[in-house]
PDB file of C-alpha atoms in Angstrom:
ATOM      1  CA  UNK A   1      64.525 122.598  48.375  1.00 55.00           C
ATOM      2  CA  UNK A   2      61.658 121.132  46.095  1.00 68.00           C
ATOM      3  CA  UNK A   3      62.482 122.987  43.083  1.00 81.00           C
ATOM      4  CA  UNK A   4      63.421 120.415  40.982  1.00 90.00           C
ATOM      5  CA  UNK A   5      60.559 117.143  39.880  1.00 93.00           C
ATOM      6  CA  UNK A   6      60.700 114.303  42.089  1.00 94.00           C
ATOM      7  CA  UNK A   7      64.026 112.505  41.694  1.00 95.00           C
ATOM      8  CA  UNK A   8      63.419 108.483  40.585  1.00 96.00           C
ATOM      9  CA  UNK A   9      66.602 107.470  39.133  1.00 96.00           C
ATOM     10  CA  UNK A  10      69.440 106.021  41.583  1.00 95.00           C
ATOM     11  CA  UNK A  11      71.989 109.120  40.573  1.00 94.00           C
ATOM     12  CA  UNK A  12      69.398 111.718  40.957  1.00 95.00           C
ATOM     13  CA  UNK A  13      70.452 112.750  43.774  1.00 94.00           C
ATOM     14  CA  UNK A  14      74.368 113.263  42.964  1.00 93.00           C
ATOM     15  CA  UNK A  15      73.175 115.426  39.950  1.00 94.00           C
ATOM     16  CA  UNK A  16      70.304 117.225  42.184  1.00 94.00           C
ATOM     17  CA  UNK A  17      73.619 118.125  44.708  1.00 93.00           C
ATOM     18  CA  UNK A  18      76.223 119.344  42.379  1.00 93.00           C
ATOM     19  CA  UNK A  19      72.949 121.295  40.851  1.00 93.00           C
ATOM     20  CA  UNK A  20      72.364 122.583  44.071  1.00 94.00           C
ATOM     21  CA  UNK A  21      75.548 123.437  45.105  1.00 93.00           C
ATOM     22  CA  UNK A  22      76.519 125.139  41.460  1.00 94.00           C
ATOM     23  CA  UNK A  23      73.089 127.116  42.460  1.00 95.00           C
ATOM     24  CA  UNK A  24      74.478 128.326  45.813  1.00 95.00           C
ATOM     25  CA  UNK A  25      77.722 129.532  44.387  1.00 94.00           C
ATOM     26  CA  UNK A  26      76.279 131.650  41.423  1.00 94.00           C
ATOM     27  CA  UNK A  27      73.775 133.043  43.941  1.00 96.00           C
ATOM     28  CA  UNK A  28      75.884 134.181  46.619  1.00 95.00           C
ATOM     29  CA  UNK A  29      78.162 135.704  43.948  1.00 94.00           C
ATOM     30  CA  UNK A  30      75.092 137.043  41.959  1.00 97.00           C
ATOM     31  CA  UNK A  31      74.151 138.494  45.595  1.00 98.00           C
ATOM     32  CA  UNK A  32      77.568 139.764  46.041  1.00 95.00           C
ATOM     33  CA  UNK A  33      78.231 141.441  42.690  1.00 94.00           C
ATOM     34  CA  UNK A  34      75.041 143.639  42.811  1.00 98.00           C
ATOM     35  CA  UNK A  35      75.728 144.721  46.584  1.00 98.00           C
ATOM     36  CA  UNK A  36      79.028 146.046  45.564  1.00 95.00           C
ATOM     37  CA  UNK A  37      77.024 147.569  42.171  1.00 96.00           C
ATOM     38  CA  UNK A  38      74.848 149.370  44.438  1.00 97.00           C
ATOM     39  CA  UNK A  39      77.103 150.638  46.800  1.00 97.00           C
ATOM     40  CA  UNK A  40      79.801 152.186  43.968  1.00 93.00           C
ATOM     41  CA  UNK A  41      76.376 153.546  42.349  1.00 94.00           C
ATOM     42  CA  UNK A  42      76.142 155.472  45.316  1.00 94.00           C
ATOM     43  CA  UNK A  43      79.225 155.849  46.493  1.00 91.00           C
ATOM     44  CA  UNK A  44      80.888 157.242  43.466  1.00 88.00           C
ATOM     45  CA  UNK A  45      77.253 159.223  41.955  1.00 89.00           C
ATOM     46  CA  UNK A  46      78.064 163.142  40.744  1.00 87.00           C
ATOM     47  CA  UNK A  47      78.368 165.673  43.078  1.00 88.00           C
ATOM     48  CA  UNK A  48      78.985 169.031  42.049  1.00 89.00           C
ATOM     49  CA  UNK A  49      82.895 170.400  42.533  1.00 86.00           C
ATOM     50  CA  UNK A  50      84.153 166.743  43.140  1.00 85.00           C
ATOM     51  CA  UNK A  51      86.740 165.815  40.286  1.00 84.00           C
ATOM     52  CA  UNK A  52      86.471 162.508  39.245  1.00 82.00           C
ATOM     53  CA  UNK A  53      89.643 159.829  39.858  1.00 81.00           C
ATOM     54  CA  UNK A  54      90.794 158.278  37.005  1.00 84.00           C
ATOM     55  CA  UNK A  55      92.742 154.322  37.682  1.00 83.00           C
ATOM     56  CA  UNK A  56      94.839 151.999  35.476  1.00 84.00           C
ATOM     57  CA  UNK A  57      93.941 148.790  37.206  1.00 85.00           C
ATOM     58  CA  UNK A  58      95.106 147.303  40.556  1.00 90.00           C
ATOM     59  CA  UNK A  59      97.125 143.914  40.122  1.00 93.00           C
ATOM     60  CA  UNK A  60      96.140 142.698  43.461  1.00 93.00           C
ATOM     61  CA  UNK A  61      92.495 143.341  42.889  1.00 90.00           C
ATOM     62  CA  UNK A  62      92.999 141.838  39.432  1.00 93.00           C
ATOM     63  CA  UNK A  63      94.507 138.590  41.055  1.00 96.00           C
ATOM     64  CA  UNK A  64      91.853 138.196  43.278  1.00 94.00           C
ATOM     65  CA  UNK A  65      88.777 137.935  41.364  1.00 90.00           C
ATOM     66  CA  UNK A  66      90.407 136.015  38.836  1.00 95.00           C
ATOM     67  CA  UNK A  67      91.805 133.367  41.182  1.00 96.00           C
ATOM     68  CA  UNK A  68      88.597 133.064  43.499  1.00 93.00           C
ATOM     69  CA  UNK A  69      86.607 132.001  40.304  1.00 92.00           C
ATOM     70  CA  UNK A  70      89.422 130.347  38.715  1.00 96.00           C
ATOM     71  CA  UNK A  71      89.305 127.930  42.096  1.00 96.00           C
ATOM     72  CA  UNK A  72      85.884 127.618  42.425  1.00 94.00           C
ATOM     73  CA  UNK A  73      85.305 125.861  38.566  1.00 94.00           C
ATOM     74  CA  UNK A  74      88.032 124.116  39.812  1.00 96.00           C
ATOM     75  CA  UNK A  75      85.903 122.973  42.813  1.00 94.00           C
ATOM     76  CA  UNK A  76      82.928 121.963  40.595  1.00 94.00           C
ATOM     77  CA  UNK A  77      84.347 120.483  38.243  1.00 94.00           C
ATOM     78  CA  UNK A  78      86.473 118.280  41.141  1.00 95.00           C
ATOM     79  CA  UNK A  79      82.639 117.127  42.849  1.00 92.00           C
ATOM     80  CA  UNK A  80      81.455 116.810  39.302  1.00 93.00           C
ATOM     81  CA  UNK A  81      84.021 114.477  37.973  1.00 93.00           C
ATOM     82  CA  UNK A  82      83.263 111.430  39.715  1.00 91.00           C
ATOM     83  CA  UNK A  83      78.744 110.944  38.631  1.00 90.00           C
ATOM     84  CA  UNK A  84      80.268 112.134  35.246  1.00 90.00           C
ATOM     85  CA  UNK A  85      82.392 109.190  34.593  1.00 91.00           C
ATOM     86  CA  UNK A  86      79.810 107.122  36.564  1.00 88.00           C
ATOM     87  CA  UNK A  87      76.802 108.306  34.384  1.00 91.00           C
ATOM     88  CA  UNK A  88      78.890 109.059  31.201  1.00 89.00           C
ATOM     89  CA  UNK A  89      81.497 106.564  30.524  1.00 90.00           C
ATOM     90  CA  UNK A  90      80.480 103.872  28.588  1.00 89.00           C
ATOM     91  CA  UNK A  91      82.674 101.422  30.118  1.00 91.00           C
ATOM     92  CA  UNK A  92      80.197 101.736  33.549  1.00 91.00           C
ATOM     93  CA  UNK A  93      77.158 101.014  31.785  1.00 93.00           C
ATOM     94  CA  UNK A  94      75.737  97.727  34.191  1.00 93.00           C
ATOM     95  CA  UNK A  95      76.467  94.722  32.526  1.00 91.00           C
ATOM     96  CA  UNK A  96      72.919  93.692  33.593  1.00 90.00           C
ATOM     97  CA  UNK A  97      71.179  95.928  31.897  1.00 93.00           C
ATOM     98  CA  UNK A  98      68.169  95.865  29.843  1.00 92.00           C
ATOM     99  CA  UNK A  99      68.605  97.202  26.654  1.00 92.00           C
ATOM    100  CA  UNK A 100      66.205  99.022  24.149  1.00 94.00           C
ATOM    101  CA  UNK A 101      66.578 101.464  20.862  1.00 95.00           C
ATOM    102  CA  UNK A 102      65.017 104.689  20.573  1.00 97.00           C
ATOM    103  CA  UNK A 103      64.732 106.259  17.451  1.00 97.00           C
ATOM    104  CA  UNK A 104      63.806 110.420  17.216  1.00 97.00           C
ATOM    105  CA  UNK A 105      62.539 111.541  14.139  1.00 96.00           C
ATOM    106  CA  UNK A 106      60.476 114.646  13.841  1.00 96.00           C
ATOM    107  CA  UNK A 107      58.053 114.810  16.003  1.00 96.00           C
ATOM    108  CA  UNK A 108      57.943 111.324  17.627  1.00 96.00           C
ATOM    109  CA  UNK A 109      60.244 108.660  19.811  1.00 97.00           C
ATOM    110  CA  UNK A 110      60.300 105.056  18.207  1.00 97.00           C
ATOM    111  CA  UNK A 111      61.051 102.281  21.435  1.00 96.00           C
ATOM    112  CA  UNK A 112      62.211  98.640  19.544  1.00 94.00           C
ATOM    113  CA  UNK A 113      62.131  95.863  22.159  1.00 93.00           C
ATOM    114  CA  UNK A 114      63.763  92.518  21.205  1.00 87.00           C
ATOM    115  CA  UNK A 115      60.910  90.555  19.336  1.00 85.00           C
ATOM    116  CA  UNK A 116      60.511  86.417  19.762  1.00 84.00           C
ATOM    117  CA  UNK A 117      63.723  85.817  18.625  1.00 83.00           C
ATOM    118  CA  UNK A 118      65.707  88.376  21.337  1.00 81.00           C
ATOM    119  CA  UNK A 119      67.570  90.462  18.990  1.00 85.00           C
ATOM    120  CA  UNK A 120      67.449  93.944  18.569  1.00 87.00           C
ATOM    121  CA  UNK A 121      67.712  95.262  15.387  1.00 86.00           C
ATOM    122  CA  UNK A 122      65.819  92.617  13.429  1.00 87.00           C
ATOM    123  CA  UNK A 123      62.398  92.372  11.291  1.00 87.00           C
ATOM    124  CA  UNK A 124      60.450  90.810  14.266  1.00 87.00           C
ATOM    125  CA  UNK A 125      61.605  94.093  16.595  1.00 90.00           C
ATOM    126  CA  UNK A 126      58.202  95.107  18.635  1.00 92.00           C
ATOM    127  CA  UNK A 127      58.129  99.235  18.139  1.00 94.00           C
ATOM    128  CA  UNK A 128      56.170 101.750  20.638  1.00 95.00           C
ATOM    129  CA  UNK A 129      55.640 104.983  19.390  1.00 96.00           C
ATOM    130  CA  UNK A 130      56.156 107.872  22.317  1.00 96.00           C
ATOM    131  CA  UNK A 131      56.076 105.407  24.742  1.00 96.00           C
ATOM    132  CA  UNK A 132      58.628 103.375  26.628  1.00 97.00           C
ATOM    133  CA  UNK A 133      58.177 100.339  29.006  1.00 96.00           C
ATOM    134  CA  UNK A 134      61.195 100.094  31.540  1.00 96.00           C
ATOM    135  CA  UNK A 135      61.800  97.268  34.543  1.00 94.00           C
ATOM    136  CA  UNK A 136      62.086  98.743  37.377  1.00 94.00           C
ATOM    137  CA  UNK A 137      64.304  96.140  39.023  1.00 89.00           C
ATOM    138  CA  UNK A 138      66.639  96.573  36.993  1.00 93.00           C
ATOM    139  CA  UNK A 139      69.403  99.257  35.025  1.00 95.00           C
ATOM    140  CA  UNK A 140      67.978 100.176  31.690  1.00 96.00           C
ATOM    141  CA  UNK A 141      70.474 101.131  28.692  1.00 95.00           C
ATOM    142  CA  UNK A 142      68.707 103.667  26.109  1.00 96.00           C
ATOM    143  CA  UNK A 143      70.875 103.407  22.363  1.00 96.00           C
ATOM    144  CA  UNK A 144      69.761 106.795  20.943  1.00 97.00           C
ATOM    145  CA  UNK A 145      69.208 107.508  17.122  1.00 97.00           C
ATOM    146  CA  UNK A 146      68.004 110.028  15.117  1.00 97.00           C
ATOM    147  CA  UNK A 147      66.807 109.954  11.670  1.00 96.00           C
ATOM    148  CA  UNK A 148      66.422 113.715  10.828  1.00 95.00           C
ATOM    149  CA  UNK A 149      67.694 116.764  13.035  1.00 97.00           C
ATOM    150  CA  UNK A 150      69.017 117.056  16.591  1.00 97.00           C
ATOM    151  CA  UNK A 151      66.554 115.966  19.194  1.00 98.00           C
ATOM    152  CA  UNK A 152      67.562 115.295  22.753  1.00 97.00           C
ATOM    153  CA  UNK A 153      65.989 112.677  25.000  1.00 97.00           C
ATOM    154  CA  UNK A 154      64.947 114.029  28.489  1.00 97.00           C
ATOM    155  CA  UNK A 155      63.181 112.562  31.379  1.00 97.00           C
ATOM    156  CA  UNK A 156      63.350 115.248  33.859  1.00 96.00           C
ATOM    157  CA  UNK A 157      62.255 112.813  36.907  1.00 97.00           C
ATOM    158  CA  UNK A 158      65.394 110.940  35.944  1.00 97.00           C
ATOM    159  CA  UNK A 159      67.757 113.644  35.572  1.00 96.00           C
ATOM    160  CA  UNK A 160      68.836 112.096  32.226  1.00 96.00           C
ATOM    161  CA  UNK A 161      68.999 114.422  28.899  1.00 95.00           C
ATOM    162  CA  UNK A 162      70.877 113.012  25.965  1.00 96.00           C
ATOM    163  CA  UNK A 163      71.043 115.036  22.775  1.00 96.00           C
ATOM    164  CA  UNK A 164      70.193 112.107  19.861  1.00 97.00           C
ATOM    165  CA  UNK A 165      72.826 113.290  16.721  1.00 97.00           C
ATOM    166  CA  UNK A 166      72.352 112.012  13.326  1.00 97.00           C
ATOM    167  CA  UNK A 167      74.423 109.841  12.307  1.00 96.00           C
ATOM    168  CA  UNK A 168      75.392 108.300  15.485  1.00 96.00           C
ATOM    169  CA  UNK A 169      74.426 105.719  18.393  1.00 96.00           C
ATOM    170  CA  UNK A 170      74.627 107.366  21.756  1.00 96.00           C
ATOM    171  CA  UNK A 171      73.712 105.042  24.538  1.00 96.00           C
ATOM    172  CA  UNK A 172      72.687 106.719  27.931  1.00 96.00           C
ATOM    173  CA  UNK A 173      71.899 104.407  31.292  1.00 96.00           C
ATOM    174  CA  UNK A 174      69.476 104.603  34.383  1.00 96.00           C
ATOM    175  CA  UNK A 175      67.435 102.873  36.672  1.00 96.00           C
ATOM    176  CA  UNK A 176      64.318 103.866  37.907  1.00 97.00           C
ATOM    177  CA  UNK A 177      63.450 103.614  42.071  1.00 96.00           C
ATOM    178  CA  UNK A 178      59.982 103.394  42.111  1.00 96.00           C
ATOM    179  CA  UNK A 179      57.206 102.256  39.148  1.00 97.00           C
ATOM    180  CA  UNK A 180      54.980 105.050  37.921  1.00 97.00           C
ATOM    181  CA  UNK A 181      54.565 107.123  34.548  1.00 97.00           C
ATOM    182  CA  UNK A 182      57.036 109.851  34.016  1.00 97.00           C
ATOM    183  CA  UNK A 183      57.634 112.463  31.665  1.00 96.00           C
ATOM    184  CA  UNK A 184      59.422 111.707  28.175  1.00 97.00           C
ATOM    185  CA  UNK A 185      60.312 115.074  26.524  1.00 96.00           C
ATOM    186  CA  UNK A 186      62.177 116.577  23.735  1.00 97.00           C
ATOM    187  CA  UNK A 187      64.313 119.187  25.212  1.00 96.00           C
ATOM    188  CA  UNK A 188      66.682 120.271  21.338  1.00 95.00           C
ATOM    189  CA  UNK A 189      64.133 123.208  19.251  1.00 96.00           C
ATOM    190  CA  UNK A 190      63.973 120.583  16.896  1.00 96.00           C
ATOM    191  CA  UNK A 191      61.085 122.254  14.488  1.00 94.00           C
ATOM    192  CA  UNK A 192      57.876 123.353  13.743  1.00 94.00           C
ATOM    193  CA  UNK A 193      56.281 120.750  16.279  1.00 94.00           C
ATOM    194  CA  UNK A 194      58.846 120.459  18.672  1.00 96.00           C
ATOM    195  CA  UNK A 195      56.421 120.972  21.412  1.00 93.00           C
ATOM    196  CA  UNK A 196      54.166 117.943  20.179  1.00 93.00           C
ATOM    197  CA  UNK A 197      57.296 115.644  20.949  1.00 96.00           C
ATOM    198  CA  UNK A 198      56.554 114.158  24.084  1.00 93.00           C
ATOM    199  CA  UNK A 199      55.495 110.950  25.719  1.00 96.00           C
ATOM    200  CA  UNK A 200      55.077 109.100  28.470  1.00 96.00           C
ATOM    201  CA  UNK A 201      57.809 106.322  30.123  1.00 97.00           C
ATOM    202  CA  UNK A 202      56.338 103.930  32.063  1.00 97.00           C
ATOM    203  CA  UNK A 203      58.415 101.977  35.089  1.00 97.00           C
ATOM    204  CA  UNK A 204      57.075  98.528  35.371  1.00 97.00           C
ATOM    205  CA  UNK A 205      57.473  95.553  38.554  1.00 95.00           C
ATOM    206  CA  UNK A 206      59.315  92.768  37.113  1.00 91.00           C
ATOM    207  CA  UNK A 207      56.255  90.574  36.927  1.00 92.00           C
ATOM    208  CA  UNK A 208      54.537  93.225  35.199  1.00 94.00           C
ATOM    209  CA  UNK A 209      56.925  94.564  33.010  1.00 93.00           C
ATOM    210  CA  UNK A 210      57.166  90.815  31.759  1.00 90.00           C
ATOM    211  CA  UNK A 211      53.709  90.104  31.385  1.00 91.00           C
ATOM    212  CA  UNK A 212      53.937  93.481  29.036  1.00 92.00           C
ATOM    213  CA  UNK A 213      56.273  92.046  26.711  1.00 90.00           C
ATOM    214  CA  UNK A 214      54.419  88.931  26.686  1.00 89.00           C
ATOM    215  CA  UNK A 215      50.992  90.913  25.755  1.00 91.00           C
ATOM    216  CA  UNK A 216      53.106  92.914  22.870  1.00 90.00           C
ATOM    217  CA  UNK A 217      54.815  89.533  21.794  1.00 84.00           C
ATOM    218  CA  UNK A 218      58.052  90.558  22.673  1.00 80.00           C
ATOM    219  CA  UNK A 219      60.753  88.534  23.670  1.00 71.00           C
ATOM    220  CA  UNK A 220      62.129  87.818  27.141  1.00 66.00           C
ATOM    221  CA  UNK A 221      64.407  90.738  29.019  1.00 58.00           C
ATOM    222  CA  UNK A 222      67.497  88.983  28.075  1.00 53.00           C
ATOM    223  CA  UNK A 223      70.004  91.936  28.338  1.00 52.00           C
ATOM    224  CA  UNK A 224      72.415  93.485  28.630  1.00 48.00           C
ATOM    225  CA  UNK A 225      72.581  94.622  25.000  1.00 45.00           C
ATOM    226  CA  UNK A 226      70.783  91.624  23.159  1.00 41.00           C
ATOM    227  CA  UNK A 227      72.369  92.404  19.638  1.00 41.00           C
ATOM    228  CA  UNK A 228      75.986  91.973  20.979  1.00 46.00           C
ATOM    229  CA  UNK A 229      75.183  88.819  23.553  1.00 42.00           C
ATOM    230  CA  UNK A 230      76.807  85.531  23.023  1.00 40.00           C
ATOM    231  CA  UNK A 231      75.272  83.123  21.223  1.00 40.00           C
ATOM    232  CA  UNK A 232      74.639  80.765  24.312  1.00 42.00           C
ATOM    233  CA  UNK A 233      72.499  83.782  25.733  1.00 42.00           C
ATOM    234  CA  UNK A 234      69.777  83.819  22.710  1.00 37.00           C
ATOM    235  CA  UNK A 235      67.744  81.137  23.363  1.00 40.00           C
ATOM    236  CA  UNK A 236      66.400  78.575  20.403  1.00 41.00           C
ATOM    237  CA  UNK A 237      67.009  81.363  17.460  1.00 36.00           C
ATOM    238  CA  UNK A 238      68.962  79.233  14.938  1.00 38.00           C
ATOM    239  CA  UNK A 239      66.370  76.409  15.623  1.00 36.00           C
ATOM    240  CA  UNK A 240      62.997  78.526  15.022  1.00 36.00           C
ATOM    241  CA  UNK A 241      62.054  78.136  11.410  1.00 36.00           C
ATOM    242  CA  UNK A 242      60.064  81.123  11.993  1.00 38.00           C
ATOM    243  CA  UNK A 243      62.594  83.629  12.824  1.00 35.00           C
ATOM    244  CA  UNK A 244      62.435  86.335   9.674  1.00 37.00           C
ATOM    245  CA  UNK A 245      66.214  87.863   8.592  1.00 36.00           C
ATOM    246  CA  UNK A 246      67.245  90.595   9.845  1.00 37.00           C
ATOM    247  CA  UNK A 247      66.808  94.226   9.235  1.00 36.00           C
ATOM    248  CA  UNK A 248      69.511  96.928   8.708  1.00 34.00           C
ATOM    249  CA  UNK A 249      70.071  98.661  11.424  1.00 35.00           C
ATOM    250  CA  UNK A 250      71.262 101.979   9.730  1.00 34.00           C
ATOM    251  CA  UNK A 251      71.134 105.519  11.072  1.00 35.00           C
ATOM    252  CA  UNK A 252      68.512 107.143   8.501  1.00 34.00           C
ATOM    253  CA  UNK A 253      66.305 104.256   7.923  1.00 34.00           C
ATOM    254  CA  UNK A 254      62.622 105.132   8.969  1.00 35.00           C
ATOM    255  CA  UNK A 255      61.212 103.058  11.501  1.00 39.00           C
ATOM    256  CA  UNK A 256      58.171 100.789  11.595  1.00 38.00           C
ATOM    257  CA  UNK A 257      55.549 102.408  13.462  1.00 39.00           C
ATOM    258  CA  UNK A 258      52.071 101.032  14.946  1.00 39.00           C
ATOM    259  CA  UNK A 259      49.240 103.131  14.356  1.00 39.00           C
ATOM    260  CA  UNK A 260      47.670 101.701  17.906  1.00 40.00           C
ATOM    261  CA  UNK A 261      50.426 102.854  19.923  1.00 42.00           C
ATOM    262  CA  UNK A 262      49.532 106.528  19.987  1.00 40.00           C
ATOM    263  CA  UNK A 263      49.493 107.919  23.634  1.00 37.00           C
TER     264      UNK A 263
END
């Protein structure tokens, strides 16, 4: 139908159908509703020496339009079960996927990419403010924070929205189809200049999105999530004399920013 932004994530178009068909239903029962509004309006409008009926209820009626909706959340939620575990559970995440942090704070997202010694979470982290760099050959696997209020992470092309909840670590997977910019909004009221949280997220080649990291001095797309790899997958880091401690990685603790990484 075109109504919705161009879909670029590969379960797009599962949620784009069950939105679509969820659309349909409402509508023809939207459509229905009024009809039979409209024709009782008329049917039953004052006339002079007409006395008017008075009714207790009719159990059949009463059956009726409480089973056909009854059934029909039924039938959504039957379609809808199967992209929700897919999408949802955390236990489905790819095993291959690349993983970054993104931190919400009012009004701005905070991206940490593994620095030179591949671990998230530590002092050497490389941190892009209101943007985000994805592969796009790959599944991507978002860890959400948030250091103040309730924001939530949406990237309407993708068809992902993720509330991020103080105090907790939500992550939320995709993979892009194409490269391109896209939108990156905050869709939670989340204060004064809630409308000023936005940004862009950019879908990279391979070869591109690792010359990026390269240029930021960031370390190589190890994944899946580098902070919980085994050791054999973290190249060189007990050897490098030059690898700093690491941080906390605490819900509540601002993050480093980079003045140069405005949009």
């Amino acid at each position: 139908m075109g109504w919705l932004p161009e879909a670029v994530s590969t379960y797009a178009d599962r949620i784009d159908g069950i939105f679509y068909l969820i659309l349909v239903i409402t509508g023809v029962i939207f459509v229905v509703v009024e009809a039979v509004l409209l024709l009782f309006v008329f049917k039953y409008r004052h006339r002079e020496g007409r006395a008017a009926h008075y009714t207790h209820g009719n159990t059949k009626v009463e059956i009726v339009w409480t089973a056909i909706p009854a059934l029909l959340c039924v039938l959504i939620g039957v379609l809808s079960i199967g992209p929700w575990l897919e999408i949802r559970n955390q236990a489905n995440i790819p095993a291959d996927a690349y993983a970054i942090d993104l931190t919400a704070k009012q009004f701005e997202w905070n991206a940490s990419y593994p620095g030179p010694d591949g671990r998230l979470g530590t002092a050497d982290d490389v941190i892009k403010r209101n943007q985000i760099h994805i592969p796009g050959d790959r599944p991507v696997v978002v860890t959400l924070r948030s250091e103040d209020v309730i924001h939530s992470f949406f990237l309407p092309e993708f068809r992902v929205k993720q509330d991020a909840v103080p105090g907790m670590e939500i992550p939320v997977w995709f993979q892009a189809t194409r490269t391109g910019e896209f939108t990156l909004a905050c869709a939670e009221l989340c204060g004064t200049g809630h409308t000023r949280m936005g940004g862009r997220l950019i879908v990279h080649s391979a070869e591109d999105f690792n010359a990026w990291l390269q240029s930021e001095g960031a370390g190589p797309p190890l994944g899946p999530r580098v902070a919980e790899a085994s050791a054999e997958d973290i190249p060189d880091q007990e050897a490098s004399a030059d690898v700093p401690s690491e941080r906390p990685v605490a819900v509540g603790t601002a993050s480093p920013s980079t003045d140069h990484d405005h949009p």
